[in-house]
Coordinates of C-alpha atoms and ligand atoms in Angstrom, one line a residue:
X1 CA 7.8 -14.7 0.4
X2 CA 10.5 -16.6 3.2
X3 CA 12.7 -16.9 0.7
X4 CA 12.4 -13.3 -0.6
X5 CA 12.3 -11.6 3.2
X6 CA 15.0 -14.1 4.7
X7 CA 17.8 -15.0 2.3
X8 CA 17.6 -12.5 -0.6
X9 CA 17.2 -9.1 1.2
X10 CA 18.3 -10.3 4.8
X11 CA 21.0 -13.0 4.1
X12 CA 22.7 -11.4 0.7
X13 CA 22.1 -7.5 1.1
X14 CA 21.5 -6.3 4.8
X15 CA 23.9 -9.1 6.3
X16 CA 26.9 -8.5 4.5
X17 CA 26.4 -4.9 5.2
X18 CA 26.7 -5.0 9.0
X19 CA 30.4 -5.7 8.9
X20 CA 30.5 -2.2 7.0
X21 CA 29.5 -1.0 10.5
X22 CA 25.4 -0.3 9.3
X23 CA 23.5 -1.1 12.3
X24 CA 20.7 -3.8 11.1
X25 CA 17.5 -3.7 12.7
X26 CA 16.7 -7.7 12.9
X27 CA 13.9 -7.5 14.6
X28 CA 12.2 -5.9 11.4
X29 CA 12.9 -8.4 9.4
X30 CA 10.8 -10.7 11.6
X31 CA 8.1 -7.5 11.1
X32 CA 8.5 -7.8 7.3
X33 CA 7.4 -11.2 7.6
X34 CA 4.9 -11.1 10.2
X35 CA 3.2 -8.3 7.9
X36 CA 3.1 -10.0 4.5
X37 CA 2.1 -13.3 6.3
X38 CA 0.4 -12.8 9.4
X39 CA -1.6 -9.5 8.8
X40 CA -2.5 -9.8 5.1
X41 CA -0.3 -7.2 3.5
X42 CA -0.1 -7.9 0.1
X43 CA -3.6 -9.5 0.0
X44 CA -4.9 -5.3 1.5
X45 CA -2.5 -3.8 -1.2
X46 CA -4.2 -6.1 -4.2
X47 CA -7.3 -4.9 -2.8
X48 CA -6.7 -1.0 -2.2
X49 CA -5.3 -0.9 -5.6
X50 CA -8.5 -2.7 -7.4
X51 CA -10.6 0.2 -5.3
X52 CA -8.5 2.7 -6.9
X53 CA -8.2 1.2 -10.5
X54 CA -10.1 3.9 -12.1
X55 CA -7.3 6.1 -10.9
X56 CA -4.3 4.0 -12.5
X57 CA -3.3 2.9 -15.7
X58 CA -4.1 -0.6 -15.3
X59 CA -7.0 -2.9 -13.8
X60 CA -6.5 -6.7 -12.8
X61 CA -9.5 -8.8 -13.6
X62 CA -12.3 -10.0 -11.5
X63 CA -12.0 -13.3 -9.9
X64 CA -13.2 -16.4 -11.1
X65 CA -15.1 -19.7 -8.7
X66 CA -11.3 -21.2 -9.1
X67 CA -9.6 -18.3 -8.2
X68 CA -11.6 -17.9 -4.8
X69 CA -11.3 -21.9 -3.9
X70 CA -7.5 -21.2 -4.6
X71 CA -6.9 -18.4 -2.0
X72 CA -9.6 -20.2 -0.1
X73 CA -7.5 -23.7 -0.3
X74 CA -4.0 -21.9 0.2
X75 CA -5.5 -19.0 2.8
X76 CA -8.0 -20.7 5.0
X77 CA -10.2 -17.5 5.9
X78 CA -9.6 -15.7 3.1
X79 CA -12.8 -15.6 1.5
X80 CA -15.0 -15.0 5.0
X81 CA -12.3 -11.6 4.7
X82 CA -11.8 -10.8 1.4
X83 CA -14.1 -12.8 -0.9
X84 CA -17.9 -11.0 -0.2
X85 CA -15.4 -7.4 -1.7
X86 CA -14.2 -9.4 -4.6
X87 CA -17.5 -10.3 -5.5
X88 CA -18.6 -6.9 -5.2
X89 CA -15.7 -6.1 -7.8
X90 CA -16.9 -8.7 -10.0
X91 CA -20.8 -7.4 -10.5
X92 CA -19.6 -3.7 -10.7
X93 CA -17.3 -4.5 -13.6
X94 CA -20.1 -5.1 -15.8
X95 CA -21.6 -1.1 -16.3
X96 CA -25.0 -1.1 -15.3
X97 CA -25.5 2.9 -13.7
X98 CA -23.6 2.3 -10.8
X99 CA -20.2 3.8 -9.4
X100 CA -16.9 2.2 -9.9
X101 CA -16.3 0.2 -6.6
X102 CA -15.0 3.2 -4.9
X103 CA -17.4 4.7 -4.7
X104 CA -20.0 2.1 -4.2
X105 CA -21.1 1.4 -0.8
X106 CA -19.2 -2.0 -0.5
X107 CA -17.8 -2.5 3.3
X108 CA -14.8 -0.9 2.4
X109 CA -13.0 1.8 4.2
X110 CA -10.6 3.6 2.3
X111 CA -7.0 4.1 4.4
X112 CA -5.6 7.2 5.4
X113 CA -1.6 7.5 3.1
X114 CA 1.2 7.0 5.2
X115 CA 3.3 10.1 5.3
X116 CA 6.5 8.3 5.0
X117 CA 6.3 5.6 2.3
X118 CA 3.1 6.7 0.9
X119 CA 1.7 3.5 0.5
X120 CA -2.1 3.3 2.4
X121 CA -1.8 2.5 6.2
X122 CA -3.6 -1.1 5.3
X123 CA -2.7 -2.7 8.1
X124 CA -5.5 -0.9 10.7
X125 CA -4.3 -1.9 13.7
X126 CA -1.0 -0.7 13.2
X127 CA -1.5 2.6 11.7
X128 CA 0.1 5.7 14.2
X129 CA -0.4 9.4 13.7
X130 CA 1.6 12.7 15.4
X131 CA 2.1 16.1 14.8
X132 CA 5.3 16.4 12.8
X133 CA 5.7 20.4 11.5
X134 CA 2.8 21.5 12.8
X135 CA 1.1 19.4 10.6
X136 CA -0.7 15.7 11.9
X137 CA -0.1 13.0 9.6
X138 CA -0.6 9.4 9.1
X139 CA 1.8 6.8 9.4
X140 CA 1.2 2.8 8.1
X141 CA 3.9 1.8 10.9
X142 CA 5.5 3.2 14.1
X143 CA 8.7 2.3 11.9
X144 CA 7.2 5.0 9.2
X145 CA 6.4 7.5 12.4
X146 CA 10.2 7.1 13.6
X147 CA 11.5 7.9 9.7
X148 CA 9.7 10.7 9.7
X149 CA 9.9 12.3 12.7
X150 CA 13.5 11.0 13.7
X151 CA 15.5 9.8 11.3
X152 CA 14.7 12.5 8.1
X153 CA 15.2 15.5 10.0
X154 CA 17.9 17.9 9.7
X155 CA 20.1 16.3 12.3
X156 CA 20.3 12.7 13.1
X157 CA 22.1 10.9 16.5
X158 CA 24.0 14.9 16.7
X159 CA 24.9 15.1 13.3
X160 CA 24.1 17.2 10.5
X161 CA 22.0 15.4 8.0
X162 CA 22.3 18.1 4.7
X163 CA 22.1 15.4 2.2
X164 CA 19.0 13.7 3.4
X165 CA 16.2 13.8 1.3
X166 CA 13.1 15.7 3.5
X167 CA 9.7 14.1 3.7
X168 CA 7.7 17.4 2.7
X169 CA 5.8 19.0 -0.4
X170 CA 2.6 17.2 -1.5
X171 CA 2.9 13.5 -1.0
X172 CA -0.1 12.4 -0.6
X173 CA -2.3 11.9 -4.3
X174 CA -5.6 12.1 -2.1
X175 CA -4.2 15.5 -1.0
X176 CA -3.0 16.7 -4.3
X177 CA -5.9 16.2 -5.9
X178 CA -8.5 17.3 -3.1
X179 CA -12.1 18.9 -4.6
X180 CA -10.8 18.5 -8.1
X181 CA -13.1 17.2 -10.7
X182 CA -12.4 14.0 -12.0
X183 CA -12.0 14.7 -15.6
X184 CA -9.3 17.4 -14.4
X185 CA -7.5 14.5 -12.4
X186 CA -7.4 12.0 -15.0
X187 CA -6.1 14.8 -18.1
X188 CA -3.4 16.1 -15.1
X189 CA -2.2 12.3 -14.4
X190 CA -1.7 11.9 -18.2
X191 CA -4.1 9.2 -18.8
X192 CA -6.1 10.6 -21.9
X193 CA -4.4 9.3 -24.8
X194 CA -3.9 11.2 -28.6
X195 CA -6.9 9.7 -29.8
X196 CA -9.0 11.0 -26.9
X197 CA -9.2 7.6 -25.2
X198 CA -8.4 6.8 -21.1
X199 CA -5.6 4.5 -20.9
X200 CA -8.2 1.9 -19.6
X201 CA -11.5 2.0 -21.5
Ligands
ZN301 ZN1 4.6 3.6 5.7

């Protein structure tokens, strides 16, 4: 992950392009970093995305005792976080009448979207809100906040922006498919193949 943040996307693409006159905000670098490091980023997205698995194409398998001694052994305090919901995960894999996890009462709060990137504001503590046309929306970071609500509107530092792309329209897949049934979701996502099979069972 260093080597990822630091040299390939700071030192080799954002670096060079300073001297092109693009202002680099360095201090988000150290953010990137702090967030996949510090504050469990990617650990929250493996984890959002096994909630949701019923709703993608694809589901990664439960952990095994090695698995968990890994992350344990690597992570120190990993499992007292995350371990109890991957156990959870592994004893609702096997059908027995229940829910899928999601929807299974398993300590798990599921995250408001975040307007901007639209990935789950995962990260609790740093998620922001505001009212941005007339509407109040959900932001992972107050970096997300300021995309939306400075830097994507129609003019930007006094100038005209009419090439910008515009954060509106249905962005938000909890939104888009609000009160429908389930069987309409999964048929509207594409997901039912030609022999009348999901894509995952
Ligand atoms: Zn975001």
């Amino acid at each position: 992950w260093h080597r990822w943040i630091y040299d390939d996307s700071y030192r080799s693409y954002l670096i060079p392009l300073e001297k092109y006159g693009l202002v680099i905000p360095h201090d988000l670098i150290e953010e990137a970093w702090n967030q996949i490091w510090n504050k469990g980023y990617v650990r929250e997205v493996a984890q959002f995305f096994s909630t949701g698995w019923l709703a993608n194409y694809w589901r990664i398998d439960g952990m095994t005792d090695e698995d968990f001694e890994w992350f344990e052994y690597k992570y120190p305090g990993w499992y007292d976080k995350y371990g109890k919901w991957w156990e959870n995960y592994n004893r609702l894999a096997i059908p027995n009448g229940h829910h899928p996890i999601v929807a299974e009462n398993v300590d798990y709060v599921y995250p408001h979207r975040c307007w901007t990137c639209m990935v789950p504001c995962l990260v609790r503590e740093d998620m922001t809100m505001a009212k941005v046309d007339g509407q109040w929306r959900t932001y992972c970071h107050e970096v997300c906040q300021w995309t939306d609500e400075v830097a994507f509107r129609g003019t930007y530092q006094g100038h005209e922006t009419p090439n910008m792309g515009r954060l509106v329209g249905h962005r938000e897949w909890e939104t888009l498919y609000h009160g429908w049934n389930w069987a309409d979701v999964v048929k509207d996502m594409g997901m039912v193949r030609d022999d009348g099979k999901t894509l995952i069972a």
